[in-house]
Tab-separated table of C-alpha atoms and ligand atoms in Angstrom:
chain	number	residue	atom	x	y	z
D	19	UNK	CA	95.738	99.617	85.209
D	20	UNK	CA	97.842	101.623	82.857
D	21	UNK	CA	99.858	103.968	85.038
D	22	UNK	CA	102.010	106.986	84.331
D	23	UNK	CA	104.497	107.206	87.158
D	24	UNK	CA	106.510	110.401	87.524
D	25	UNK	CA	109.451	110.438	89.924
D	26	UNK	CA	112.824	112.156	89.617
D	27	UNK	CA	114.640	109.970	92.145
D	28	UNK	CA	115.750	107.279	89.735
D	29	UNK	CA	116.519	104.550	92.285
D	30	UNK	CA	113.149	104.966	93.952
D	31	UNK	CA	111.464	105.108	90.528
D	32	UNK	CA	113.018	101.824	89.464
D	33	UNK	CA	112.044	100.158	92.717
D	34	UNK	CA	108.441	101.361	92.655
D	35	UNK	CA	107.974	100.665	88.935
D	36	UNK	CA	109.088	97.084	89.481
D	37	UNK	CA	106.597	96.655	92.346
D	38	UNK	CA	103.735	98.149	90.319
D	39	UNK	CA	104.508	95.846	87.398
D	40	UNK	CA	104.698	92.929	89.830
D	41	UNK	CA	101.156	93.832	90.925
D	42	UNK	CA	100.014	93.468	87.320
D	43	UNK	CA	100.007	97.091	86.204
D	44	UNK	CA	101.343	98.497	82.988
D	45	UNK	CA	103.754	101.262	83.984
D	46	UNK	CA	105.387	104.104	82.132
D	47	UNK	CA	108.027	106.024	84.057
D	48	UNK	CA	109.034	109.650	83.526
D	49	UNK	CA	111.659	111.487	85.548
D	50	UNK	CA	110.659	115.103	85.014
D	51	UNK	CA	107.544	117.199	84.546
D	52	UNK	CA	108.164	118.161	80.941
D	53	UNK	CA	108.469	114.599	79.656
D	54	UNK	CA	105.458	113.603	81.792
D	55	UNK	CA	103.398	116.238	79.964
D	56	UNK	CA	104.691	114.879	76.659
D	57	UNK	CA	103.631	111.344	77.661
D	58	UNK	CA	100.145	112.580	78.583
D	59	UNK	CA	99.798	114.161	75.161
D	60	UNK	CA	100.492	110.994	73.183
D	61	UNK	CA	98.894	108.361	75.404
D	62	UNK	CA	95.995	107.885	77.805
D	63	UNK	CA	96.378	106.472	81.307
D	64	UNK	CA	94.025	105.087	83.954
D	65	UNK	CA	96.124	106.424	86.780
D	66	UNK	CA	98.845	108.904	87.530
D	67	UNK	CA	101.294	108.378	90.392
D	68	UNK	CA	102.972	111.698	90.739
D	69	UNK	CA	105.834	113.096	92.737
D	70	UNK	CA	104.960	116.758	93.274
D	71	UNK	CA	108.475	118.121	93.571
D	72	UNK	CA	109.957	117.633	90.089
D	73	UNK	CA	112.563	119.214	87.846
D	74	UNK	CA	111.254	120.772	84.652
D	75	UNK	CA	107.668	121.836	85.130
D	76	UNK	CA	106.178	121.121	88.552
D	77	UNK	CA	104.038	118.161	89.498
D	78	UNK	CA	101.134	120.553	89.975
D	79	UNK	CA	101.320	121.534	86.290
D	80	UNK	CA	101.270	117.865	85.339
D	81	UNK	CA	98.306	117.345	87.640
D	82	UNK	CA	96.349	120.193	86.075
D	83	UNK	CA	97.024	118.942	82.555
D	84	UNK	CA	96.055	115.372	83.479
D	85	UNK	CA	92.832	116.537	85.062
D	86	UNK	CA	91.746	118.407	81.980
D	87	UNK	CA	91.825	115.124	80.025
D	88	UNK	CA	88.806	112.921	79.317
D	89	UNK	CA	88.683	110.319	80.622
D	90	UNK	CA	90.778	111.761	83.382
D	91	UNK	CA	93.277	109.505	85.145
D	92	UNK	CA	92.904	109.046	88.905
D	93	UNK	CA	95.837	110.635	90.672
D	94	UNK	CA	97.900	109.588	93.653
D	95	UNK	CA	100.228	112.369	94.663
D	96	UNK	CA	103.505	111.734	96.470
D	97	UNK	CA	104.767	114.469	98.764
D	98	UNK	CA	107.430	114.826	101.407
D	99	UNK	CA	106.106	115.229	104.914
D	100	UNK	CA	107.314	118.823	105.009
D	101	UNK	CA	105.599	119.802	101.743
D	102	UNK	CA	102.227	120.535	103.337
D	103	UNK	CA	101.536	123.505	101.080
D	104	UNK	CA	102.201	121.395	97.973
D	105	UNK	CA	99.852	118.754	99.302
D	106	UNK	CA	97.085	121.244	99.936
D	107	UNK	CA	97.612	122.795	96.480
D	108	UNK	CA	97.530	119.338	94.898
D	109	UNK	CA	94.317	118.352	96.642
D	110	UNK	CA	92.765	121.646	95.627
D	111	UNK	CA	93.873	120.974	92.055
D	112	UNK	CA	91.936	117.700	92.189
D	113	UNK	CA	94.376	114.969	93.242
D	114	UNK	CA	92.395	111.941	94.403
D	115	UNK	CA	94.717	110.787	97.116
D	116	UNK	CA	98.192	111.331	98.452
D	117	UNK	CA	100.935	109.464	100.200
D	118	UNK	CA	103.780	111.017	102.162
D	119	UNK	CA	107.355	109.972	101.559
D	120	UNK	CA	108.916	107.782	102.729
D	121	UNK	CA	106.189	105.180	102.286
D	122	UNK	CA	106.037	101.413	102.582
D	123	UNK	CA	105.721	99.683	99.222
D	124	UNK	CA	102.655	97.697	100.374
D	125	UNK	CA	100.955	100.941	101.225
D	126	UNK	CA	101.590	102.406	97.786
D	127	UNK	CA	100.286	99.234	96.151
D	128	UNK	CA	97.190	99.289	98.380
D	129	UNK	CA	96.437	102.902	97.456
D	130	UNK	CA	96.858	102.205	93.754
D	131	UNK	CA	94.641	99.120	94.044
D	132	UNK	CA	91.988	101.155	95.810
D	133	UNK	CA	92.070	103.748	93.015
D	134	UNK	CA	91.563	100.973	90.468
D	135	UNK	CA	88.693	99.381	92.349
D	136	UNK	CA	86.327	102.140	91.360
D	137	UNK	CA	83.814	101.117	88.763
D	138	UNK	CA	84.730	97.441	88.834
D	139	UNK	CA	82.007	94.871	89.235
D	140	UNK	CA	81.299	92.811	92.325
D	141	UNK	CA	78.860	89.963	92.815
D	142	UNK	CA	77.453	90.515	96.293
D	143	UNK	CA	76.147	93.964	97.029
D	144	UNK	CA	75.760	95.788	100.238
D	145	UNK	CA	73.902	99.014	99.952
D	146	UNK	CA	73.695	101.743	102.562
D	147	UNK	CA	71.023	104.343	101.902
D	148	UNK	CA	70.345	107.774	103.258
D	149	UNK	CA	68.418	110.639	101.714
D	150	UNK	CA	68.819	110.281	97.965
D	151	UNK	CA	72.231	108.657	98.392
D	152	UNK	CA	73.105	105.029	97.842
D	153	UNK	CA	76.438	103.696	98.941
D	154	UNK	CA	77.547	100.379	97.466
D	155	UNK	CA	80.154	99.153	99.928
D	156	UNK	CA	81.264	96.265	97.715
D	157	UNK	CA	81.902	98.362	94.654
D	158	UNK	CA	82.819	101.418	96.674
D	159	UNK	CA	80.453	103.389	94.534
D	160	UNK	CA	78.012	106.141	95.372
D	161	UNK	CA	74.925	107.260	93.513
D	162	UNK	CA	72.821	110.311	94.219
D	163	UNK	CA	69.333	110.325	92.754
D	164	UNK	CA	70.444	107.503	90.467
D	165	UNK	CA	73.488	109.409	89.198
D	166	UNK	CA	76.988	108.182	90.002
D	167	UNK	CA	78.961	110.561	92.205
D	168	UNK	CA	82.657	110.506	91.264
D	169	UNK	CA	84.579	110.257	94.522
D	170	UNK	CA	88.239	109.700	95.241
D	171	UNK	CA	89.045	106.754	97.539
D	172	UNK	CA	89.506	109.024	100.569
D	173	UNK	CA	86.318	110.951	99.812
D	174	UNK	CA	84.491	107.661	99.603
D	175	UNK	CA	85.961	106.472	102.927
D	176	UNK	CA	84.896	109.691	104.590
D	177	UNK	CA	81.371	109.536	103.201
D	178	UNK	CA	81.047	105.865	104.191
D	179	UNK	CA	81.881	106.728	107.807
D	180	UNK	CA	79.113	109.345	107.899
D	181	UNK	CA	76.574	107.210	106.027
D	182	UNK	CA	77.094	104.240	108.318
D	183	UNK	CA	76.432	106.334	111.437
D	184	UNK	CA	73.895	108.980	110.469
D	185	UNK	CA	73.358	111.728	113.007
D	186	UNK	CA	76.558	110.977	114.878
D	187	UNK	CA	79.176	113.646	115.484
D	188	UNK	CA	82.748	112.739	114.568
D	189	UNK	CA	85.801	114.611	115.759
D	190	UNK	CA	88.482	115.496	113.225
D	191	UNK	CA	90.904	113.210	115.026
D	192	UNK	CA	88.537	110.273	114.826
D	193	UNK	CA	87.910	110.825	111.120
D	194	UNK	CA	91.631	111.128	110.487
D	195	UNK	CA	92.415	108.017	112.467
D	196	UNK	CA	89.893	105.962	110.530
D	197	UNK	CA	90.930	107.167	107.092
D	198	UNK	CA	94.673	107.544	107.310
D	199	UNK	CA	96.742	104.746	108.714
D	200	UNK	CA	99.626	106.844	109.941
D	201	UNK	CA	99.222	109.912	112.094
D	202	UNK	CA	101.813	111.942	110.194
D	203	UNK	CA	99.949	111.427	106.917
D	204	UNK	CA	97.352	114.002	107.806
D	205	UNK	CA	96.701	117.321	109.430
D	206	UNK	CA	93.438	119.129	110.115
D	207	UNK	CA	93.728	121.239	106.950
D	208	UNK	CA	93.669	118.086	104.875
D	209	UNK	CA	90.518	116.821	106.557
D	210	UNK	CA	88.874	120.193	105.990
D	211	UNK	CA	89.714	120.011	102.288
D	212	UNK	CA	88.165	116.563	101.965
D	213	UNK	CA	85.034	117.713	103.808
D	214	UNK	CA	84.816	120.729	101.488
D	215	UNK	CA	85.155	118.540	98.417
D	216	UNK	CA	82.485	116.142	99.657
D	217	UNK	CA	80.125	119.015	100.369
D	218	UNK	CA	80.599	120.315	96.857
D	219	UNK	CA	80.005	116.901	95.308
D	220	UNK	CA	76.887	116.263	97.380
D	221	UNK	CA	75.208	119.552	96.591
D	222	UNK	CA	71.543	119.693	95.634
D	223	UNK	CA	68.287	120.271	97.520
D	224	UNK	CA	67.810	116.626	98.559
D	225	UNK	CA	71.460	115.877	99.368
D	226	UNK	CA	72.658	115.114	102.885
D	227	UNK	CA	74.529	117.970	104.491
D	228	UNK	CA	77.807	117.675	106.348
D	229	UNK	CA	77.480	120.154	109.168
D	230	UNK	CA	80.267	121.602	111.258
D	231	UNK	CA	79.902	121.210	115.008
D	232	UNK	CA	82.021	124.114	116.149
D	233	UNK	CA	84.998	123.177	118.264
D	234	UNK	CA	84.224	119.485	117.915
D	235	UNK	CA	83.919	118.059	114.427
D	236	UNK	CA	81.382	117.113	111.777
D	237	UNK	CA	77.980	115.495	111.455
D	238	UNK	CA	75.955	114.321	108.486
D	239	UNK	CA	72.314	115.293	108.411
D	240	UNK	CA	69.828	113.905	105.945
D	241	UNK	CA	67.021	116.026	104.541
D	242	UNK	CA	63.736	115.404	106.384
D	243	UNK	CA	61.639	114.774	103.277
D	244	UNK	CA	63.323	111.772	101.749
D	245	UNK	CA	63.035	111.720	97.992
D	246	UNK	CA	62.822	108.306	96.371
D	247	UNK	CA	65.773	107.924	94.084
J	313	CA	CA1	111.098	114.754	93.789
């Protein structure tokens, strides 16, 4: 993938850029928000790896600009553990995934790889169906009534959990534990944001509904009259 990587800590930036290149990516590094915006104006990228706390204009500004572009790059946001408000703002602004600093290099590479996996072909297919939804677990792709639903990797993971156990109630803690590897990478607000985003993306009369089970968690219900899609 062609990646724009924005990070003001130059040592970390050098280290991460080298690892991304080692994984076969083409990487352009910028150290502040203003020059990141300039790079976005002259070039197009498949992915954006973005430190939120930047000198110049903020990472959130960069995120908003990137997300107005077509095709829009997938975005992995990097935030410090204490920057929960930034993380929430970033997810609301459309970031696809996030990683808290400090992170292990393998984890960053895995997240980037998972962002790139979208839309790529696979030979064997495994399809999970429910309502008008089709989940292709090999390609990590979802269609609704034949139309592709654009999901971030975490949104996909969340949906896959529900689709694979229809009618089951999941607690927030269980969902968190299955989606995020490290406990400090999430909080309940983050899970709520992902649920909200999934609900929005799955709207429509025949779409499955993610219901809230008060005081416990969430459940996915499929519409009773199943449309053929
Ligand atoms: Ca920073």
